Amino acid sequence: MTETAATSGVAAAFESIGKHIDATIDGDKTDAVTSKAEWIDLQESLPQQGIGLDATMRELVERVLPYGNRMSDPGFIGWITSGPTVAPTLAATATSFLSPQRYGITAFNLLEELSLEWLAELFGLDSRMKGVYSSGGSTANLVAMGGARQHAFSAVGLDPAVGGVDGRALALYASSEAHHTIARSAAVLGLGRRSIRPVPMDDRQRIRPDALEDLIDRDMKDGVLPVAVVASAGTTNTGAIDPIDRIGQICAERGIWFHVDGAYGLPGSLDERISNRYAGLERADSAIVDPHKWLGAPVGIAATFVRDRSILFDAFTQEPAAYLDGTFVADDEVQTTFESMGIPYSEFGVELSAPSRGVQVWAILKELGVEGVRHRVKTDNDFATYTAQFASEHPRLESLTRPELSIACFRYVDKSIEDLNSFNQQVLVEVRRRSRYIVSSTVVNGNYAIRPCYINARTTQAHVDEFLNLVVEVGDEFRSD
């Protein structure tokens, strides 16, 4: 059977898949744990003969889909990720058939750039900022740090993309709460993990500007080359926002690249109650955001913005290839799709083959608009504030942070419990096993914390209340045992 003939059953297959998705989203499937025995029979030998599209779709629906990780369930409030919303998922599905690569003069290439411009405007970045999509915050930070490396070495007359990194002492400044991909970027780019300078923090896990100034000035006096300063616009651990404006001033005064990691927290700038915490964003030389986090895009979409995209070209451009044979024409003369590659995003990052991601972001912003995104962000922030207040007022709970964004950290407490850390770990495991609520943990000032992260568009106040009451219920049971 040909591929064209076989795809006649695609609509029916998607209908079956849709029923499983609806069951998850609507909460019909609330079983907390699925026995591995129910899907372990997927372990089989490599098929010598295929079973065809229809049979494969049946196995997908019956043997795979029921046993996913339920990230789209309203009870998934664990990490800074969740199941995507409908509009970008449909856009992604259509794109995989109709424009699987982001190249060429197409509507998809146009929306790649337009959606990046919309994101920059949405978050109040400098109007000169231009962007490039990549697969996630790890790559987005790597691209930004590649620009920072290019900038720092160019300032001393060197081109690290051509001649490599020499043996001079280097420094990249970030707090210990910065995402670990910053250290990995330093390693990959040849800056070295040892170049990371941990900047002391205040009691709310935010960079202390006075300590940053002291570190930089001491290093510069010793002949160390500063590569970049990284500020977090919402740390992964607790959602803390570094003092962006003051850090930006310090960098501007010394000519140092200023990077804002907003992979999770940049959408928080839309909440006018805390928007002052984002003052100074316009000072950033680079910034990142992951639409697959708080905006509800499918996983695999991050954006890196830089003030001057040509520096990314210098850092990441490829060598010419013979199979790109010179048949390209000026964009205003194009008559067929591949007479031009369109905006050359592959020259601004590490990916050559890459899907059309912009149409998914475009779909989100067309559906919600600025006010819809703002409402979603404020609602999630309210859930975190409510959680902290609930914990502070409950006689057997304790709030461990004052939420700035949508992450709350709290624990169960009682004077009869000898090891609160171990006790709360057991409570969290039991909550996951007993219910639909998938919640994460962290450690705050040495204390094990239950850590709900509210970015799931399907979570409601009723879910928050049910989760919090369940923590108390489980804690009470364990305490009385």
CSV table of C-alpha atoms in Angstrom, one decimal:
chain,number,residue,atom,x,y,z
A,1,MET,CA,0.0,0.0,0.0
A,2,THR,CA,1.3,3.4,-0.9
A,3,GLU,CA,1.8,6.1,1.7
A,4,THR,CA,-0.9,8.2,0.0
A,5,ALA,CA,-3.4,5.4,0.1
A,6,ALA,CA,-2.5,4.5,3.6
A,7,THR,CA,-3.1,8.0,4.9
A,8,SER,CA,-6.8,7.7,4.1
A,9,GLY,CA,-7.3,6.5,7.7
A,10,VAL,CA,-5.5,9.5,9.3
A,11,ALA,CA,-8.7,11.3,10.3
A,12,ALA,CA,-10.0,8.2,12.1
A,13,ALA,CA,-6.6,7.8,13.8
A,14,PHE,CA,-6.6,11.4,15.0
A,15,GLU,CA,-10.2,11.0,16.3
A,16,SER,CA,-9.1,8.1,18.5
A,17,ILE,CA,-6.0,10.0,19.7
A,18,GLY,CA,-8.2,13.0,20.4
A,19,LYS,CA,-10.4,10.9,22.7
A,20,HIS,CA,-7.3,10.1,24.8
A,21,ILE,CA,-6.3,13.7,24.9
A,22,ASP,CA,-9.8,14.8,25.9
A,23,ALA,CA,-9.8,12.2,28.7
A,24,THR,CA,-6.6,13.6,30.1
A,25,ILE,CA,-7.5,17.3,29.8
A,26,ASP,CA,-11.0,16.8,31.2
A,27,GLY,CA,-9.7,14.8,34.0
A,28,ASP,CA,-11.5,11.5,33.3
A,29,LYS,CA,-8.2,9.6,33.9
A,30,THR,CA,-7.2,10.4,37.5
A,31,ASP,CA,-5.4,7.2,38.3
A,32,ALA,CA,-2.1,8.2,39.9
A,33,VAL,CA,0.0,5.3,39.0
A,34,THR,CA,0.1,3.0,36.0
A,35,SER,CA,1.7,-0.4,36.5
A,36,LYS,CA,4.7,-0.9,34.3
A,37,ALA,CA,3.4,-4.4,33.6
A,38,GLU,CA,0.6,-2.8,31.5
A,39,TRP,CA,3.0,-1.4,28.9
A,40,ILE,CA,6.2,-3.4,29.4
A,41,ASP,CA,5.1,-5.7,26.5
A,42,LEU,CA,6.2,-2.9,24.2
A,43,GLN,CA,9.6,-4.4,24.6
A,44,GLU,CA,9.7,-6.6,21.5
A,45,SER,CA,12.1,-7.6,18.8
A,46,LEU,CA,12.7,-5.4,15.7
A,47,PRO,CA,9.8,-6.2,13.3
A,48,GLN,CA,11.0,-7.8,10.1
A,49,GLN,CA,7.8,-7.1,8.3
A,50,GLY,CA,5.7,-4.0,9.0
A,51,ILE,CA,2.1,-4.2,10.2
A,52,GLY,CA,0.9,-1.2,8.2
A,53,LEU,CA,-0.4,2.2,9.2
A,54,ASP,CA,-3.8,1.2,10.5
A,55,ALA,CA,-2.5,-1.5,12.8
A,56,THR,CA,0.3,0.8,14.0
A,57,MET,CA,-2.2,3.5,14.9
A,58,ARG,CA,-4.3,1.0,16.8
A,59,GLU,CA,-1.2,0.0,18.8
A,60,LEU,CA,-0.3,3.6,19.4
A,61,VAL,CA,-3.8,4.3,20.7
A,62,GLU,CA,-4.1,1.2,22.8
A,63,ARG,CA,-0.6,0.5,24.1
A,64,VAL,CA,1.2,3.8,24.2
A,65,LEU,CA,-1.1,6.8,24.7
A,66,PRO,CA,-2.7,5.6,27.9
A,67,TYR,CA,0.7,5.4,29.6
A,68,GLY,CA,2.2,8.8,29.1
A,69,ASN,CA,3.3,11.2,31.8
A,70,ARG,CA,0.0,13.1,32.1
A,71,MET,CA,1.7,16.5,31.7
A,72,SER,CA,-1.5,17.9,30.2
A,73,ASP,CA,-3.6,16.9,33.3
A,74,PRO,CA,-4.7,19.9,35.4
A,75,GLY,CA,-2.9,18.3,38.3
A,76,PHE,CA,0.5,18.6,36.7
A,77,ILE,CA,2.0,21.4,38.7
A,78,GLY,CA,5.5,20.0,39.2
A,79,TRP,CA,8.1,21.6,37.0
A,80,ILE,CA,8.4,24.5,34.6
A,81,THR,CA,6.8,22.6,31.8
A,82,SER,CA,3.3,21.3,31.0
A,83,GLY,CA,1.2,19.9,28.2
A,84,PRO,CA,0.7,22.4,25.4
A,85,THR,CA,-2.6,24.1,24.7
A,86,VAL,CA,-4.7,23.3,21.6
A,87,ALA,CA,-3.9,26.1,19.1
A,88,PRO,CA,-0.1,25.7,19.0
A,89,THR,CA,-0.5,21.9,19.0
A,90,LEU,CA,-2.7,22.0,15.9
A,91,ALA,CA,-0.3,24.5,14.3
A,92,ALA,CA,2.6,22.1,15.0
A,93,THR,CA,0.8,19.1,13.6
A,94,ALA,CA,-0.1,21.0,10.4
A,95,THR,CA,3.4,22.3,10.1
A,96,SER,CA,5.0,18.9,10.3
A,97,PHE,CA,3.2,18.0,7.0
A,98,LEU,CA,3.1,21.4,5.2
A,99,SER,CA,6.4,23.1,6.1
A,100,PRO,CA,8.6,20.8,8.1
A,101,GLN,CA,11.6,23.1,7.7
A,102,ARG,CA,11.8,26.8,8.5
A,103,TYR,CA,13.5,27.7,5.2
A,104,GLY,CA,12.3,29.1,1.9
A,105,ILE,CA,10.0,32.0,1.0
A,106,THR,CA,6.9,30.8,2.7
A,107,ALA,CA,4.2,32.0,5.1
A,108,PHE,CA,6.0,29.9,7.8
A,109,ASN,CA,9.3,31.7,7.3
A,110,LEU,CA,7.5,35.0,7.5
A,111,LEU,CA,5.7,34.0,10.7
A,112,GLU,CA,9.1,32.9,12.2
A,113,GLU,CA,10.2,36.5,12.1
A,114,LEU,CA,6.9,38.1,12.9
A,115,SER,CA,6.3,35.9,16.0
A,116,LEU,CA,9.8,36.8,17.2
A,117,GLU,CA,9.0,40.5,16.8
A,118,TRP,CA,5.7,40.0,18.7
A,119,LEU,CA,7.5,38.2,21.6
A,120,ALA,CA,10.0,41.0,21.9
A,121,GLU,CA,7.2,43.6,21.9
A,122,LEU,CA,5.1,41.5,24.4
A,123,PHE,CA,7.9,41.4,26.9
A,124,GLY,CA,9.1,45.0,26.5
A,125,LEU,CA,12.6,44.2,25.0
A,126,ASP,CA,14.5,46.9,23.2
A,127,SER,CA,13.0,47.5,19.8
A,128,ARG,CA,16.3,46.7,18.1
A,129,MET,CA,16.3,43.1,19.5
A,130,LYS,CA,16.2,40.4,16.9
A,131,GLY,CA,15.7,36.7,17.6
A,132,VAL,CA,16.2,33.1,16.6
A,133,TYR,CA,14.3,30.0,17.7
A,134,SER,CA,15.9,26.9,19.0
A,135,SER,CA,14.9,23.7,20.8
A,136,GLY,CA,14.9,24.9,24.4
A,137,GLY,CA,16.5,27.0,27.1
A,138,SER,CA,19.7,25.0,27.0
A,139,THR,CA,20.3,25.9,23.4
A,140,ALA,CA,18.9,29.4,23.7
A,141,ASN,CA,21.4,30.1,26.5
A,142,LEU,CA,24.2,28.6,24.5
A,143,VAL,CA,23.4,30.8,21.5
A,144,ALA,CA,23.3,33.9,23.8
A,145,MET,CA,26.6,33.0,25.4
A,146,GLY,CA,28.1,32.4,22.0
A,147,GLY,CA,27.2,36.0,21.2
A,148,ALA,CA,28.8,37.1,24.5
A,149,ARG,CA,32.0,35.3,23.8
A,150,GLN,CA,32.2,36.9,20.4
A,151,HIS,CA,31.6,40.3,21.8
A,152,ALA,CA,34.2,39.9,24.6
A,153,PHE,CA,37.0,38.7,22.4
A,154,SER,CA,36.2,41.1,19.6
A,155,ALA,CA,36.8,43.9,22.1
A,156,VAL,CA,40.4,42.7,22.5
A,157,GLY,CA,40.9,42.2,18.7
A,158,LEU,CA,40.3,38.5,18.5
A,159,ASP,CA,37.8,36.3,16.7
A,160,PRO,CA,37.1,33.2,18.7
A,161,ALA,CA,34.9,31.7,16.0
A,162,VAL,CA,37.9,31.6,13.7
A,163,GLY,CA,41.0,31.3,15.9
A,164,GLY,CA,39.5,29.7,19.0
A,165,VAL,CA,39.7,30.8,22.6
A,166,ASP,CA,43.2,31.6,23.8
A,167,GLY,CA,44.6,30.8,27.3
A,168,ARG,CA,43.7,34.0,29.0
A,169,ALA,CA,41.7,34.1,32.3
A,170,LEU,CA,38.0,34.6,31.7
A,171,ALA,CA,35.0,35.3,33.9
A,172,LEU,CA,31.3,34.7,33.5
A,173,TYR,CA,29.2,36.1,36.4
A,174,ALA,CA,26.0,34.4,37.7
A,175,SER,CA,24.4,33.4,41.0
A,176,SER,CA,24.3,29.8,42.2
A,177,GLU,CA,20.6,30.0,41.4
A,178,ALA,CA,21.3,30.5,37.7
A,179,HIS,CA,20.2,27.6,35.5
A,180,HIS,CA,22.9,24.9,35.2
A,181,THR,CA,22.8,25.4,31.4
A,182,ILE,CA,24.9,28.5,31.9
A,183,ALA,CA,27.8,26.5,33.2
A,184,ARG,CA,27.3,23.9,30.4
A,185,SER,CA,27.4,26.7,27.8
A,186,ALA,CA,30.7,27.9,29.3
A,187,ALA,CA,32.0,24.4,28.9
A,188,VAL,CA,30.8,23.9,25.3
A,189,LEU,CA,32.1,27.3,24.2
A,190,GLY,CA,35.6,26.7,25.6
A,191,LEU,CA,35.2,29.3,28.3
A,192,GLY,CA,35.4,26.5,30.9
A,193,ARG,CA,33.2,25.8,33.9
A,194,ARG,CA,35.9,27.3,36.1
A,195,SER,CA,35.2,30.7,34.5
A,196,ILE,CA,31.9,30.9,36.3
A,197,ARG,CA,32.0,33.4,39.2
A,198,PRO,CA,29.3,32.6,41.7
A,199,VAL,CA,27.8,36.0,42.9
A,200,PRO,CA,26.6,36.2,46.5
A,201,MET,CA,22.9,36.5,47.0
A,202,ASP,CA,20.5,38.2,49.4
A,203,ASP,CA,18.0,36.3,51.6
A,204,ARG,CA,15.6,35.9,48.7
A,205,GLN,CA,18.1,34.1,46.4
A,206,ARG,CA,18.8,37.3,44.3
A,207,ILE,CA,22.1,38.6,43.1
A,208,ARG,CA,23.6,41.3,45.3
A,209,PRO,CA,24.7,44.1,43.0
A,210,ASP,CA,27.4,45.3,45.5
A,211,ALA,CA,29.0,41.9,45.5
A,212,LEU,CA,28.8,41.7,41.7
A,213,GLU,CA,30.6,45.0,41.4
A,214,ASP,CA,33.4,43.9,43.8
A,215,LEU,CA,33.9,40.7,41.9
A,216,ILE,CA,34.1,42.3,38.5
A,217,ASP,CA,36.4,45.1,39.6
A,218,ARG,CA,38.7,42.7,41.3
A,219,ASP,CA,38.9,40.5,38.3
A,220,MET,CA,39.5,43.4,35.8
A,221,LYS,CA,42.3,44.7,38.1
A,222,ASP,CA,43.8,41.2,37.9
A,223,GLY,CA,43.7,41.1,34.1
A,224,VAL,CA,40.7,38.8,33.8
A,225,LEU,CA,38.5,39.2,30.8
A,226,PRO,CA,34.8,39.5,31.7
A,227,VAL,CA,32.6,37.7,29.2
A,228,ALA,CA,29.1,38.2,30.5
A,229,VAL,CA,26.9,38.8,33.5
A,230,VAL,CA,23.8,36.6,33.7
A,231,ALA,CA,20.7,37.8,35.5
A,232,SER,CA,17.7,35.6,36.1
A,233,ALA,CA,14.2,36.9,35.3
A,234,GLY,CA,12.7,34.2,37.4
A,235,THR,CA,15.0,31.4,38.7
A,236,THR,CA,14.0,27.8,38.1
A,237,ASN,CA,14.3,26.9,41.7
A,238,THR,CA,12.1,29.6,43.5
A,239,GLY,CA,11.1,32.1,40.8
A,240,ALA,CA,13.4,34.8,42.2
A,241,ILE,CA,14.0,37.8,40.0
A,242,ASP,CA,17.5,39.4,40.1
A,243,PRO,CA,17.8,43.2,40.2
A,244,ILE,CA,17.9,43.6,36.4
A,245,ASP,CA,18.1,47.3,36.2
A,246,ARG,CA,21.1,47.7,38.5
A,247,ILE,CA,22.9,44.8,37.0
A,248,GLY,CA,22.4,46.3,33.6
A,249,GLN,CA,23.9,49.6,34.8
A,250,ILE,CA,26.9,47.8,36.2
A,251,CYS,CA,27.5,46.0,32.8
A,252,ALA,CA,27.0,49.2,30.8
A,253,GLU,CA,29.5,51.1,32.9
A,254,ARG,CA,32.1,48.4,32.2
A,255,GLY,CA,31.3,47.4,28.7
A,256,ILE,CA,30.3,43.8,29.7
A,257,TRP,CA,27.7,41.7,27.9
A,258,PHE,CA,24.5,41.6,29.9
A,259,HIS,CA,22.3,38.5,29.5
A,260,VAL,CA,18.8,38.0,31.0
A,261,ASP,CA,17.7,34.4,31.4
A,262,GLY,CA,13.9,34.7,31.2
A,263,ALA,CA,13.3,31.1,29.9
A,264,TYR,CA,10.6,30.7,32.5
A,265,GLY,CA,9.9,34.0,34.1
A,266,LEU,CA,10.0,36.6,31.3
A,267,PRO,CA,6.2,36.5,30.8
A,268,GLY,CA,6.0,37.7,34.4
A,269,SER,CA,6.7,41.2,33.1
A,270,LEU,CA,3.1,41.3,32.0
A,271,ASP,CA,1.8,41.3,35.6
A,272,GLU,CA,1.6,45.0,36.4
A,273,ARG,CA,1.8,44.3,40.1
A,274,ILE,CA,5.4,43.1,39.7
A,275,SER,CA,6.4,44.7,36.4
A,276,ASN,CA,8.8,47.1,38.2
A,277,ARG,CA,10.9,44.0,38.9
A,278,TYR,CA,11.7,43.9,35.2
A,279,ALA,CA,12.8,47.4,34.9
A,280,GLY,CA,16.1,47.5,32.9
A,281,LEU,CA,15.2,44.8,30.4
A,282,GLU,CA,15.9,47.3,27.7
A,283,ARG,CA,19.6,47.3,28.8
A,284,ALA,CA,20.0,43.6,27.9
A,285,ASP,CA,22.4,42.6,25.2
A,286,SER,CA,20.7,39.2,25.0
A,287,ALA,CA,17.6,37.6,26.6
A,288,ILE,CA,15.9,34.3,26.2
A,289,VAL,CA,12.4,33.0,26.8
A,290,ASP,CA,10.8,29.5,26.3
A,291,PRO,CA,7.3,29.7,24.9
A,292,HIS,CA,7.0,26.0,25.7
A,293,LYS,CA,7.0,26.9,29.3
A,294,TRP,CA,4.5,29.6,30.5
A,295,LEU,CA,3.0,30.3,27.1
A,296,GLY,CA,1.8,26.7,26.5
A,297,ALA,CA,3.6,25.9,23.3
A,298,PRO,CA,4.6,22.3,22.5
A,299,VAL,CA,8.0,21.3,23.9
A,300,GLY,CA,10.9,22.3,21.7
A,301,ILE,CA,10.5,26.1,21.4
A,302,ALA,CA,12.9,28.7,22.9
A,303,ALA,CA,13.8,32.1,21.6
A,304,THR,CA,17.1,34.0,21.9
A,305,PHE,CA,17.1,37.7,21.4
A,306,VAL,CA,20.2,39.9,20.8
A,307,ARG,CA,20.6,43.6,20.2
A,308,ASP,CA,22.6,43.0,17.1
A,309,ARG,CA,21.9,39.7,15.3
A,310,SER,CA,25.1,40.1,13.2
A,311,ILE,CA,27.1,39.1,16.2
A,312,LEU,CA,25.4,35.7,16.1
A,313,PHE,CA,26.2,35.4,12.4
A,314,ASP,CA,29.9,36.0,13.3
A,315,ALA,CA,29.7,33.3,16.0
A,316,PHE,CA,27.7,30.6,14.3
A,317,THR,CA,27.8,31.1,10.5
A,318,GLN,CA,28.5,27.9,8.4
A,319,GLU,CA,31.0,27.4,5.6
A,320,PRO,CA,29.5,27.5,2.1
A,321,ALA,CA,28.1,24.2,0.7
A,322,ALA,CA,28.4,23.1,-2.9
A,323,TYR,CA,24.8,21.8,-3.0
A,324,LEU,CA,23.5,25.3,-2.4
A,325,ASP,CA,24.3,25.9,-6.1
A,326,GLY,CA,23.8,29.6,-6.6
A,327,THR,CA,20.3,29.5,-8.1
A,328,PHE,CA,19.0,31.8,-5.4
A,329,VAL,CA,17.6,35.2,-6.5
A,330,ALA,CA,16.7,38.4,-4.7
A,331,ASP,CA,13.7,38.0,-2.4
A,332,ASP,CA,11.7,40.6,-4.5
A,333,GLU,CA,12.3,38.4,-7.6
A,334,VAL,CA,11.2,35.1,-6.1
A,335,GLN,CA,8.6,33.1,-8.0
A,336,THR,CA,9.0,29.7,-6.4
A,337,THR,CA,9.6,28.7,-2.8
A,338,PHE,CA,13.2,27.7,-2.9
A,339,GLU,CA,14.6,30.5,-5.1
A,340,SER,CA,15.6,32.0,-1.7
A,341,MET,CA,16.1,30.4,1.7
A,342,GLY,CA,14.4,33.4,3.4
A,343,ILE,CA,15.9,34.8,6.6
A,344,PRO,CA,19.0,32.5,7.3
A,345,TYR,CA,18.2,31.4,10.8
A,346,SER,CA,20.7,28.6,10.5
A,347,GLU,CA,23.5,31.2,10.5
A,348,PHE,CA,22.4,32.6,13.9
A,349,GLY,CA,22.6,29.5,16.0
A,350,VAL,CA,23.7,25.8,16.1
A,351,GLU,CA,20.8,24.2,14.2
A,352,LEU,CA,20.7,23.7,10.5
A,353,SER,CA,17.6,21.4,10.2
A,354,ALA,CA,14.9,22.9,12.3
A,355,PRO,CA,11.1,22.9,12.3
A,356,SER,CA,9.0,26.0,11.7
A,357,ARG,CA,8.4,27.0,15.3
A,358,GLY,CA,7.2,30.6,14.8
A,359,VAL,CA,3.8,29.5,13.5
A,360,GLN,CA,3.1,27.8,16.9
A,361,VAL,CA,3.9,31.0,18.8
A,362,TRP,CA,1.9,33.0,16.3
A,363,ALA,CA,-1.1,30.7,17.0
A,364,ILE,CA,-0.8,31.3,20.7
A,365,LEU,CA,-0.6,35.1,20.4
A,366,LYS,CA,-3.4,35.2,17.8
A,367,GLU,CA,-5.7,33.2,20.1
A,368,LEU,CA,-5.0,35.0,23.4
A,369,GLY,CA,-3.6,38.4,22.5
A,370,VAL,CA,-1.6,40.4,25.0
A,371,GLU,CA,-4.5,40.5,27.5
A,372,GLY,CA,-5.1,36.8,27.3
A,373,VAL,CA,-1.5,36.0,28.1
A,374,ARG,CA,-1.5,38.6,30.9
A,375,HIS,CA,-4.6,37.0,32.4
A,376,ARG,CA,-3.0,33.6,32.4
A,377,VAL,CA,0.2,34.9,34.0
A,378,LYS,CA,-1.6,36.8,36.7
A,379,THR,CA,-3.8,33.8,37.5
A,380,ASP,CA,-0.8,31.5,38.0
A,381,ASN,CA,1.0,34.1,40.1
A,382,ASP,CA,-2.2,34.4,42.2
A,383,PHE,CA,-2.1,30.6,42.7
A,384,ALA,CA,1.4,30.8,44.1
A,385,THR,CA,0.5,33.7,46.4
A,386,TYR,CA,-2.5,31.9,47.6
A,387,THR,CA,-0.5,28.8,48.3
A,388,ALA,CA,2.0,30.7,50.4
A,389,GLN,CA,-0.7,32.4,52.3
A,390,PHE,CA,-2.6,29.2,52.9
A,391,ALA,CA,0.6,27.6,54.2
A,392,SER,CA,1.4,30.6,56.4
A,393,GLU,CA,-2.0,30.6,58.0
A,394,HIS,CA,-2.4,26.8,58.4
A,395,PRO,CA,-1.2,25.5,61.9
A,396,ARG,CA,0.6,22.5,60.3
A,397,LEU,CA,2.1,24.1,57.2
A,398,GLU,CA,4.9,26.6,56.8
A,399,SER,CA,5.7,28.8,53.8
A,400,LEU,CA,9.4,28.8,53.0
A,401,THR,CA,9.4,31.6,50.4
A,402,ARG,CA,7.5,34.8,49.4
A,403,PRO,CA,6.6,34.0,45.8
A,404,GLU,CA,7.5,36.6,43.2
A,405,LEU,CA,6.1,34.6,40.3
A,406,SER,CA,4.2,31.3,40.1
A,407,ILE,CA,6.4,29.1,42.2
A,408,ALA,CA,5.6,28.5,45.9
A,409,CYS,CA,7.7,26.5,48.4
A,410,PHE,CA,6.2,25.2,51.7
A,411,ARG,CA,6.3,22.2,54.0
A,412,TYR,CA,4.3,20.3,56.6
A,413,VAL,CA,5.4,21.0,60.1
A,414,ASP,CA,4.7,19.7,63.6
A,415,LYS,CA,6.8,19.7,66.8
A,416,SER,CA,6.4,15.9,67.1
A,417,ILE,CA,8.3,15.3,63.8
A,418,GLU,CA,12.0,14.7,64.3
A,419,ASP,CA,13.2,14.8,60.7
A,420,LEU,CA,11.0,17.3,58.8
A,421,ASN,CA,13.0,16.9,55.6
A,422,SER,CA,12.4,13.1,55.4
A,423,PHE,CA,8.8,13.5,56.5
A,424,ASN,CA,7.9,16.0,53.8
A,425,GLN,CA,9.6,13.8,51.2
A,426,GLN,CA,7.4,10.9,52.2
A,427,VAL,CA,4.3,13.2,52.1
A,428,LEU,CA,5.1,14.4,48.6
A,429,VAL,CA,5.7,10.8,47.3
A,430,GLU,CA,2.3,9.8,48.8
A,431,VAL,CA,0.5,12.7,47.3
A,432,ARG,CA,1.8,11.8,43.8
A,433,ARG,CA,0.8,8.1,44.3
A,434,ARG,CA,-2.7,8.9,45.7
A,435,SER,CA,-3.9,11.6,43.4
A,436,ARG,CA,-3.6,13.3,40.0
A,437,TYR,CA,-1.2,15.9,41.4
A,438,ILE,CA,2.4,15.7,40.1
A,439,VAL,CA,4.4,18.1,42.2
A,440,SER,CA,8.1,18.7,42.5
A,441,SER,CA,10.4,19.5,45.5
A,442,THR,CA,13.4,21.6,46.2
A,443,VAL,CA,15.6,22.7,49.1
A,444,VAL,CA,15.3,26.2,50.5
A,445,ASN,CA,17.9,27.3,53.1
A,446,GLY,CA,18.5,23.6,54.0
A,447,ASN,CA,14.8,22.8,54.3
A,448,TYR,CA,13.1,20.2,52.0
A,449,ALA,CA,10.2,22.0,50.3
A,450,ILE,CA,7.1,20.9,48.4
A,451,ARG,CA,7.2,23.1,45.3
A,452,PRO,CA,4.2,23.5,43.1
A,453,CYS,CA,4.9,25.5,39.9
A,454,TYR,CA,1.7,26.9,38.4
A,455,ILE,CA,2.1,27.3,34.7
A,456,ASN,CA,-0.5,24.7,33.5
A,457,ALA,CA,-3.2,26.5,31.6
A,458,ARG,CA,-5.7,23.9,32.7
A,459,THR,CA,-5.2,24.2,36.5
A,460,THR,CA,-8.0,26.0,38.4
A,461,GLN,CA,-8.4,27.3,41.9
A,462,ALA,CA,-10.4,24.2,42.7
A,463,HIS,CA,-7.3,22.1,41.8
A,464,VAL,CA,-5.1,24.2,44.0
A,465,ASP,CA,-7.4,23.9,47.0
A,466,GLU,CA,-7.7,20.1,46.5
A,467,PHE,CA,-3.9,19.7,46.3
A,468,LEU,CA,-3.2,21.8,49.4
A,469,ASN,CA,-5.9,20.0,51.5
A,470,LEU,CA,-4.5,16.6,50.3
A,471,VAL,CA,-1.0,17.6,51.6
A,472,VAL,CA,-2.5,18.3,55.0
A,473,GLU,CA,-4.5,15.1,54.9
A,474,VAL,CA,-1.5,13.0,54.1
A,475,GLY,CA,0.7,14.8,56.6
A,476,ASP,CA,-1.9,14.3,59.3
A,477,GLU,CA,-2.1,10.5,58.5
A,478,PHE,CA,1.7,10.1,58.6
A,479,ARG,CA,2.0,12.1,61.8
A,480,SER,CA,-0.5,10.0,63.6
A,481,ASP,CA,1.0,6.7,62.6
